[in-house]
Tab-separated table of C-alpha atoms in Angstrom:
chain	number	residue	atom	x	y	z
A	1	MET	CA	-48.825	-8.515	93.640
A	2	LEU	CA	-50.596	-6.572	90.834
A	3	ILE	CA	-53.957	-8.115	89.451
A	4	PHE	CA	-55.359	-7.750	86.224
A	5	ASN	CA	-59.036	-8.553	85.187
A	6	ASN	CA	-59.338	-10.409	88.479
A	7	VAL	CA	-57.626	-13.454	86.671
A	8	CYS	CA	-54.003	-12.966	85.802
A	9	SER	CA	-51.475	-11.357	87.958
A	10	VAL	CA	-47.833	-10.292	88.294
A	11	PRO	CA	-46.499	-12.401	91.160
A	12	SER	CA	-43.600	-11.444	93.362
A	13	SER	CA	-43.120	-14.933	94.423
A	14	PHE	CA	-44.378	-18.544	93.937
A	15	GLN	CA	-45.340	-21.031	96.274
A	16	LEU	CA	-43.898	-24.642	95.990
A	17	THR	CA	-46.170	-27.455	97.208
A	18	GLY	CA	-43.341	-30.172	97.770
A	19	ILE	CA	-44.692	-33.397	96.878
A	20	PRO	CA	-48.438	-32.879	95.748
A	21	GLY	CA	-50.843	-35.238	97.392
A	22	LEU	CA	-48.415	-36.447	100.021
A	23	GLU	CA	-48.394	-33.320	102.226
A	24	SER	CA	-49.315	-35.233	105.282
A	25	LEU	CA	-46.213	-37.388	104.864
A	26	HIS	CA	-43.727	-34.590	104.308
A	27	ILE	CA	-42.080	-34.817	107.614
A	28	TRP	CA	-41.540	-38.675	107.124
A	29	LEU	CA	-40.210	-38.218	103.596
A	30	SER	CA	-37.535	-35.534	104.708
A	31	ILE	CA	-35.937	-38.502	106.569
A	32	PRO	CA	-34.866	-40.482	103.198
A	33	PHE	CA	-34.476	-37.256	101.090
A	34	GLY	CA	-32.195	-35.846	103.784
A	35	SER	CA	-30.280	-38.929	104.176
A	36	MET	CA	-29.820	-39.146	100.347
A	37	TYR	CA	-28.664	-35.574	100.111
A	38	LEU	CA	-26.228	-35.984	103.060
A	39	VAL	CA	-24.848	-39.262	101.181
A	40	ALA	CA	-24.546	-37.329	97.924
A	41	VAL	CA	-22.591	-34.371	99.425
A	42	VAL	CA	-20.317	-36.671	101.406
A	43	GLY	CA	-19.583	-38.907	98.418
A	44	ASN	CA	-18.784	-36.099	95.947
A	45	VAL	CA	-16.625	-34.155	98.321
A	46	THR	CA	-14.759	-37.336	99.145
A	47	ILE	CA	-14.240	-37.995	95.447
A	48	LEU	CA	-12.836	-34.436	95.006
A	49	ALA	CA	-10.607	-34.831	97.960
A	50	VAL	CA	-9.121	-38.048	96.818
A	51	VAL	CA	-8.353	-37.251	93.388
A	52	ARG	CA	-6.828	-33.920	94.775
A	53	VAL	CA	-4.410	-35.711	96.937
A	54	GLU	CA	-3.629	-38.943	94.969
A	55	HIS	CA	-1.343	-37.734	92.246
A	56	SER	CA	-1.818	-41.018	90.269
A	57	LEU	CA	-5.344	-40.025	89.713
A	58	HIS	CA	-4.296	-36.808	87.935
A	59	GLN	CA	-5.380	-38.076	84.513
A	60	PRO	CA	-8.234	-37.064	82.092
A	61	MET	CA	-10.699	-39.493	83.334
A	62	TYR	CA	-10.631	-38.511	86.990
A	63	PHE	CA	-10.427	-34.736	86.160
A	64	PHE	CA	-13.674	-35.390	84.309
A	65	LEU	CA	-15.037	-37.339	87.345
A	66	CYS	CA	-14.227	-34.195	89.434
A	67	MET	CA	-16.231	-32.188	86.952
A	68	LEU	CA	-19.269	-34.613	87.388
A	69	ALA	CA	-18.846	-34.410	91.285
A	70	ILE	CA	-19.131	-30.525	91.213
A	71	ILE	CA	-21.959	-30.875	88.912
A	72	ASP	CA	-23.810	-33.164	91.187
A	73	LEU	CA	-23.170	-30.962	94.123
A	74	VAL	CA	-24.700	-28.115	92.282
A	75	LEU	CA	-27.718	-30.177	91.200
A	76	SER	CA	-28.572	-31.683	94.483
A	77	THR	CA	-27.934	-28.255	96.518
A	78	SER	CA	-29.979	-26.412	94.155
A	79	THR	CA	-33.065	-28.258	95.164
A	80	MET	CA	-32.719	-30.447	98.369
A	81	PRO	CA	-32.307	-27.665	100.969
A	82	LYS	CA	-35.376	-25.888	99.713
A	83	LEU	CA	-37.272	-29.165	99.493
A	84	LEU	CA	-36.209	-29.987	103.257
A	85	GLY	CA	-37.299	-26.557	104.172
A	86	ILE	CA	-40.715	-27.345	102.660
A	87	PHE	CA	-40.857	-30.588	104.506
A	88	TRP	CA	-39.840	-29.420	107.795
A	89	PHE	CA	-41.073	-25.710	108.046
A	90	GLY	CA	-43.504	-25.478	105.280
A	91	ALA	CA	-41.224	-22.867	103.642
A	92	GLY	CA	-42.612	-23.116	100.189
A	93	ASP	CA	-42.450	-19.564	99.301
A	94	ILE	CA	-39.748	-18.628	96.721
A	95	GLY	CA	-39.147	-15.181	94.965
A	96	LEU	CA	-39.865	-14.981	91.150
A	97	ASP	CA	-35.849	-14.278	90.590
A	98	ALA	CA	-35.013	-17.157	93.007
A	99	CYS	CA	-37.385	-19.362	91.058
A	100	LEU	CA	-35.920	-18.546	87.693
A	101	ALA	CA	-32.362	-18.887	89.038
A	102	GLN	CA	-33.075	-22.414	90.399
A	103	MET	CA	-34.661	-23.363	87.055
A	104	PHE	CA	-31.496	-22.138	85.219
A	105	LEU	CA	-29.096	-23.975	87.511
A	106	ILE	CA	-31.124	-27.380	87.486
A	107	HIS	CA	-31.660	-27.306	83.611
A	108	CYS	CA	-28.161	-25.707	82.966
A	109	PHE	CA	-25.900	-28.140	84.981
A	110	ALA	CA	-28.037	-31.207	83.862
A	111	THR	CA	-27.069	-30.208	80.265
A	112	VAL	CA	-23.526	-29.745	81.378
A	113	GLU	CA	-23.344	-33.179	82.917
A	114	SER	CA	-24.564	-34.684	79.708
A	115	GLY	CA	-21.754	-32.829	77.989
A	116	ILE	CA	-19.240	-34.073	80.396
A	117	PHE	CA	-20.352	-37.585	79.631
A	118	LEU	CA	-19.731	-37.027	76.024
A	119	ALA	CA	-16.306	-35.884	76.843
A	120	MET	CA	-15.576	-38.894	78.940
A	121	ALA	CA	-16.616	-41.076	76.136
A	122	PHE	CA	-14.235	-39.184	73.687
A	123	ASP	CA	-11.518	-39.865	76.426
A	124	ARG	CA	-12.376	-43.624	76.477
A	125	TYR	CA	-12.266	-43.796	72.746
A	126	VAL	CA	-8.944	-42.224	72.529
A	127	ALA	CA	-7.516	-44.542	75.475
A	128	ILE	CA	-8.668	-47.562	73.647
A	129	CYS	CA	-8.654	-46.941	69.993
A	130	ASP	CA	-5.520	-44.815	70.034
A	131	PRO	CA	-3.601	-45.429	73.209
A	132	LEU	CA	-0.205	-44.322	72.228
A	133	HIS	CA	-1.474	-40.618	71.546
A	134	HIS	CA	-3.803	-40.589	74.613
A	135	THR	CA	-1.660	-38.421	76.737
A	136	THR	CA	-0.925	-36.002	73.844
A	137	VAL	CA	-4.439	-35.598	72.617
A	138	LEU	CA	-6.065	-35.417	76.028
A	139	THR	CA	-3.699	-32.914	77.786
A	140	HIS	CA	-4.771	-31.077	80.982
A	141	THR	CA	-5.403	-28.050	78.795
A	142	VAL	CA	-7.641	-29.982	76.442
A	143	VAL	CA	-9.503	-31.439	79.303
A	144	GLY	CA	-10.175	-27.997	80.679
A	145	ARG	CA	-11.219	-26.827	77.495
A	146	LEU	CA	-13.761	-29.636	76.873
A	147	GLY	CA	-15.230	-29.001	80.447
A	148	LEU	CA	-15.475	-25.278	79.565
A	149	ALA	CA	-17.134	-26.196	76.226
A	150	ALA	CA	-19.662	-28.174	78.112
A	151	LEU	CA	-20.430	-25.399	80.690
A	152	LEU	CA	-20.732	-22.850	77.825
A	153	ARG	CA	-23.053	-25.061	75.959
A	154	GLY	CA	-25.351	-25.430	79.069
A	155	VAL	CA	-25.303	-21.724	79.497
A	156	LEU	CA	-26.133	-20.845	75.861
A	157	TYR	CA	-28.791	-23.593	75.657
A	158	ILE	CA	-30.606	-23.014	78.999
A	159	GLY	CA	-29.905	-19.029	79.466
A	160	PRO	CA	-32.833	-18.190	77.154
A	161	LEU	CA	-35.439	-20.320	79.217
A	162	PRO	CA	-35.718	-17.965	82.190
A	163	LEU	CA	-35.170	-15.021	80.043
A	164	MET	CA	-38.079	-15.923	77.816
A	165	ILE	CA	-40.386	-16.439	80.996
A	166	ARG	CA	-39.165	-13.196	82.513
A	167	LEU	CA	-39.873	-11.075	79.127
A	168	ARG	CA	-42.618	-12.912	77.489
A	169	LEU	CA	-44.627	-14.256	80.457
A	170	PRO	CA	-44.982	-11.651	82.992
A	171	LEU	CA	-48.700	-12.724	84.034
A	172	TYR	CA	-49.859	-15.758	85.788
A	173	LYS	CA	-53.200	-17.331	86.534
A	174	ALA	CA	-51.951	-18.874	89.765
A	175	ARG	CA	-48.836	-18.696	92.044
A	176	VAL	CA	-48.876	-22.218	93.303
A	177	ILE	CA	-46.392	-24.602	91.585
A	178	SER	CA	-47.471	-28.147	92.031
A	179	HIS	CA	-43.828	-29.275	92.347
A	180	SER	CA	-41.016	-29.418	94.915
A	181	TYR	CA	-38.912	-27.090	92.618
A	182	CYS	CA	-39.095	-24.613	89.701
A	183	GLU	CA	-39.197	-26.964	86.884
A	184	HIS	CA	-39.553	-25.070	83.420
A	185	MET	CA	-43.017	-26.863	82.329
A	186	ALA	CA	-44.430	-26.483	85.787
A	187	VAL	CA	-43.800	-22.618	85.769
A	188	VAL	CA	-44.927	-22.099	82.165
A	189	THR	CA	-48.068	-24.038	82.681
A	190	LEU	CA	-49.311	-21.265	84.916
A	191	ALA	CA	-48.601	-18.485	82.620
A	192	CYS	CA	-51.350	-16.557	80.980
A	193	GLY	CA	-49.812	-15.633	77.723
A	194	ASP	CA	-48.920	-17.627	74.714
A	195	SER	CA	-46.385	-20.279	76.012
A	196	ARG	CA	-45.802	-22.170	72.556
A	197	VAL	CA	-42.535	-20.558	71.995
A	198	ASN	CA	-41.328	-21.595	75.395
A	199	ASN	CA	-42.616	-25.082	74.920
A	200	VAL	CA	-40.986	-25.502	71.640
A	201	TYR	CA	-37.671	-24.183	72.765
A	202	GLY	CA	-37.597	-26.332	75.892
A	203	LEU	CA	-38.523	-29.631	73.776
A	204	SER	CA	-35.865	-28.595	71.241
A	205	ILE	CA	-33.284	-28.349	73.931
A	206	GLY	CA	-34.529	-31.612	75.518
A	207	PHE	CA	-34.015	-33.333	72.054
A	208	LEU	CA	-30.676	-31.900	71.406
A	209	VAL	CA	-29.156	-32.821	74.654
A	210	LEU	CA	-30.909	-36.056	75.447
A	211	ILE	CA	-31.074	-37.651	71.970
A	212	LEU	CA	-27.977	-36.315	70.290
A	213	ASP	CA	-25.598	-36.688	73.120
A	214	SER	CA	-26.865	-40.249	73.913
A	215	MET	CA	-26.143	-40.931	70.165
A	216	ALA	CA	-22.833	-39.706	70.101
A	217	ILE	CA	-21.952	-41.691	73.039
A	218	ALA	CA	-23.384	-44.854	71.593
A	219	ALA	CA	-21.437	-44.205	68.342
A	220	SER	CA	-18.122	-43.978	70.358
A	221	TYR	CA	-18.934	-47.246	72.201
A	222	VAL	CA	-19.706	-48.846	68.927
A	223	MET	CA	-16.250	-47.894	67.746
A	224	ILE	CA	-14.578	-48.979	70.999
A	225	PHE	CA	-16.283	-52.285	70.883
A	226	ARG	CA	-14.986	-52.987	67.289
A	227	ALA	CA	-11.550	-52.072	68.541
A	228	VAL	CA	-11.880	-54.343	71.588
A	229	MET	CA	-13.175	-57.447	69.296
A	230	GLY	CA	-10.007	-56.994	67.444
A	231	LEU	CA	-7.774	-57.898	70.450
A	232	ALA	CA	-6.038	-61.213	70.516
A	233	THR	CA	-7.274	-62.928	73.608
A	234	PRO	CA	-10.402	-62.917	75.692
A	235	GLU	CA	-8.604	-61.724	78.782
A	236	ALA	CA	-7.211	-58.526	76.960
A	237	ARG	CA	-10.838	-57.957	75.779
A	238	LEU	CA	-12.422	-58.134	79.364
A	239	LYS	CA	-9.602	-56.092	80.757
A	240	THR	CA	-9.978	-53.166	78.151
A	241	LEU	CA	-13.802	-53.135	78.448
A	242	GLY	CA	-13.433	-53.093	82.378
A	243	THR	CA	-11.961	-49.718	82.050
A	244	CYS	CA	-15.158	-48.565	80.521
A	245	GLY	CA	-17.432	-50.138	83.099
A	246	SER	CA	-17.615	-47.302	85.477
A	247	HIS	CA	-18.503	-44.820	82.694
A	248	ILE	CA	-21.234	-47.073	81.272
A	249	CYS	CA	-22.723	-47.374	84.886
A	250	ALA	CA	-22.653	-43.494	85.303
A	251	ILE	CA	-24.259	-43.029	81.854
A	252	LEU	CA	-27.224	-45.440	82.546
A	253	ILE	CA	-27.635	-43.751	85.993
A	254	PHE	CA	-27.886	-40.420	84.459
A	255	TYR	CA	-29.860	-41.074	81.270
A	256	VAL	CA	-32.371	-43.758	82.334
A	257	PRO	CA	-34.070	-41.893	85.056
A	258	ILE	CA	-34.412	-38.789	82.904
A	259	ALA	CA	-35.664	-40.888	80.081
A	260	VAL	CA	-38.298	-42.600	82.270
A	261	SER	CA	-39.235	-39.230	84.001
A	262	SER	CA	-39.696	-37.483	80.551
A	263	LEU	CA	-41.605	-40.424	79.081
A	264	ILE	CA	-43.996	-40.447	82.185
A	265	HIS	CA	-44.519	-36.694	82.021
A	266	ARG	CA	-45.314	-36.563	78.276
A	267	PHE	CA	-47.384	-39.983	78.129
A	268	GLY	CA	-48.162	-41.068	81.541
A	269	HIS	CA	-51.380	-39.092	81.929
A	270	GLN	CA	-52.790	-41.694	84.230
A	271	VAL	CA	-49.863	-41.755	86.678
A	272	PRO	CA	-50.618	-39.870	89.836
A	273	PRO	CA	-49.015	-36.448	90.396
A	274	PRO	CA	-46.990	-37.632	93.393
A	275	ILE	CA	-45.206	-40.012	91.293
A	276	HIS	CA	-44.335	-37.551	88.737
A	277	THR	CA	-42.790	-35.329	91.289
A	278	LEU	CA	-40.698	-38.005	93.098
A	279	LEU	CA	-39.327	-39.257	90.014
A	280	ALA	CA	-38.434	-35.738	89.002
A	281	ASN	CA	-36.529	-35.401	92.407
A	282	PHE	CA	-34.989	-38.786	91.968
A	283	TYR	CA	-33.362	-38.093	88.644
A	284	LEU	CA	-31.665	-35.080	90.349
A	285	LEU	CA	-30.575	-37.178	93.362
A	286	ILE	CA	-29.811	-40.622	91.943
A	287	PRO	CA	-26.660	-39.601	89.896
A	288	PRO	CA	-25.123	-37.524	92.868
A	289	ILE	CA	-25.555	-40.626	95.105
A	290	LEU	CA	-24.505	-43.641	92.919
A	291	ASN	CA	-21.746	-41.868	90.782
A	292	PRO	CA	-19.278	-41.749	93.781
A	293	ILE	CA	-20.172	-45.292	94.813
A	294	VAL	CA	-19.791	-46.601	91.370
A	295	TYR	CA	-16.371	-45.063	90.705
A	296	ALA	CA	-15.173	-45.886	94.343
A	297	VAL	CA	-16.046	-49.342	93.926
A	298	ARG	CA	-14.854	-49.955	90.529
A	299	THR	CA	-11.788	-47.566	90.409
A	300	LYS	CA	-8.754	-49.318	92.042
A	301	GLN	CA	-6.832	-46.242	92.830
A	302	ILE	CA	-9.789	-44.567	94.516
A	303	ARG	CA	-10.692	-47.700	96.311
A	304	GLU	CA	-7.106	-48.293	97.609
A	305	ARG	CA	-6.818	-44.595	98.714
A	306	LEU	CA	-10.096	-44.698	100.646
A	307	LEU	CA	-9.056	-47.798	102.411
A	308	GLN	CA	-5.806	-46.275	103.307
A	309	ILE	CA	-7.418	-43.171	104.753
A	310	LEU	CA	-9.896	-45.309	106.693
A	311	LYS	CA	-7.026	-47.467	108.034
A	312	ILE	CA	-5.117	-44.304	109.072
A	313	GLU	CA	-8.045	-42.933	110.972
A	314	ILE	CA	-8.487	-46.387	112.764
A	315	LYS	CA	-4.958	-46.319	113.851
A	316	ILE	CA	-5.146	-42.795	115.114
A	317	ARG	CA	-8.269	-43.677	117.311
C-alpha cells in the first residue's frame, strides 16, 4: 500500500466487516444467511430445469422467468459466498479489482432485473390487450432481443461506476468498508478525492432505473386493467387478472425492498448501521428466494411438473 501525506493511500485491497456492530453474532447469522442462499440456488436451478424439460412452458413469460432465475443466481452468488466466508473464517479481505468487479455485478444485474420486469410487463400487456397477435409480436427472437437489450442497458448504465472509481479516485483515507459487500456508496465514501461526480451519476442511474422503470410498468398495468374492466363477466376478469398475479408479486418483491433500503439509507440517519447492512443484504436475497416460490405456487404448469417429478422420485424409492 502506497501512503501519501500519512493520510491517504493507494490500497491494494479492502477489508469488508460483514454486519458492522454484530461481529459477535456472525457465526449465528451464517445459519439463516446460508440457509437462504441454499434455498435461492435450489429454487432458481429448479425453475430453469423445469422450464427446460417442459415444452408447454416454452413461452415468452417463462423464458423471461428463466432470465430472472439466472439474474437472481448471479446476484446472490456475487455476495453470499464472500459473506459466509466473513462469517465463518473472518475472510473479509478483498482485492481492489475484485471489489470493483463485485460492485459491477451487483448493480449491473439489479438493473438488468428491472429491465426484465419491464419486458415482462410488456408481455402481459400484449397477451391481454392484443391476444391474437401475442405469438407473432413476442416471438422467441424478440424475447431474446429484449433480454439482450436489458443486459446491454445494465452494462452501459453501471459500467462507468467502477471505471470512475478506478480512474478518478485512486486514493483512500481508509481500507475498511463497513459493509458486507462492495456497495458503490460505501466505497466512494472512503475516497479522498472529489466524489461528487460519482455520487451524482450513481443517483441519476438509481432514478432512471427505479423511478422510470416502475412508472413504465405501472402505465402498462393501467392499460391492462382498463382492458380487463371491459370484459363481459366477473369470472373472465378474475381469470385474466390471475395471469398477472405472479408478475405483480415478483415486481413488489423486487422494488419494495430496494425502495425501503434506499429511503432508509438516504433519510434514516437514526437507524443503526446493522439495520442498513441487513436490509441491503435482504434486497439481494429476498427476490432470489421468493421468485421461484411465487411462480411455483401460482403457475399451474410449473406446479404440476414439480409434483410429477416428486411422485416419480417417491415411486423410485
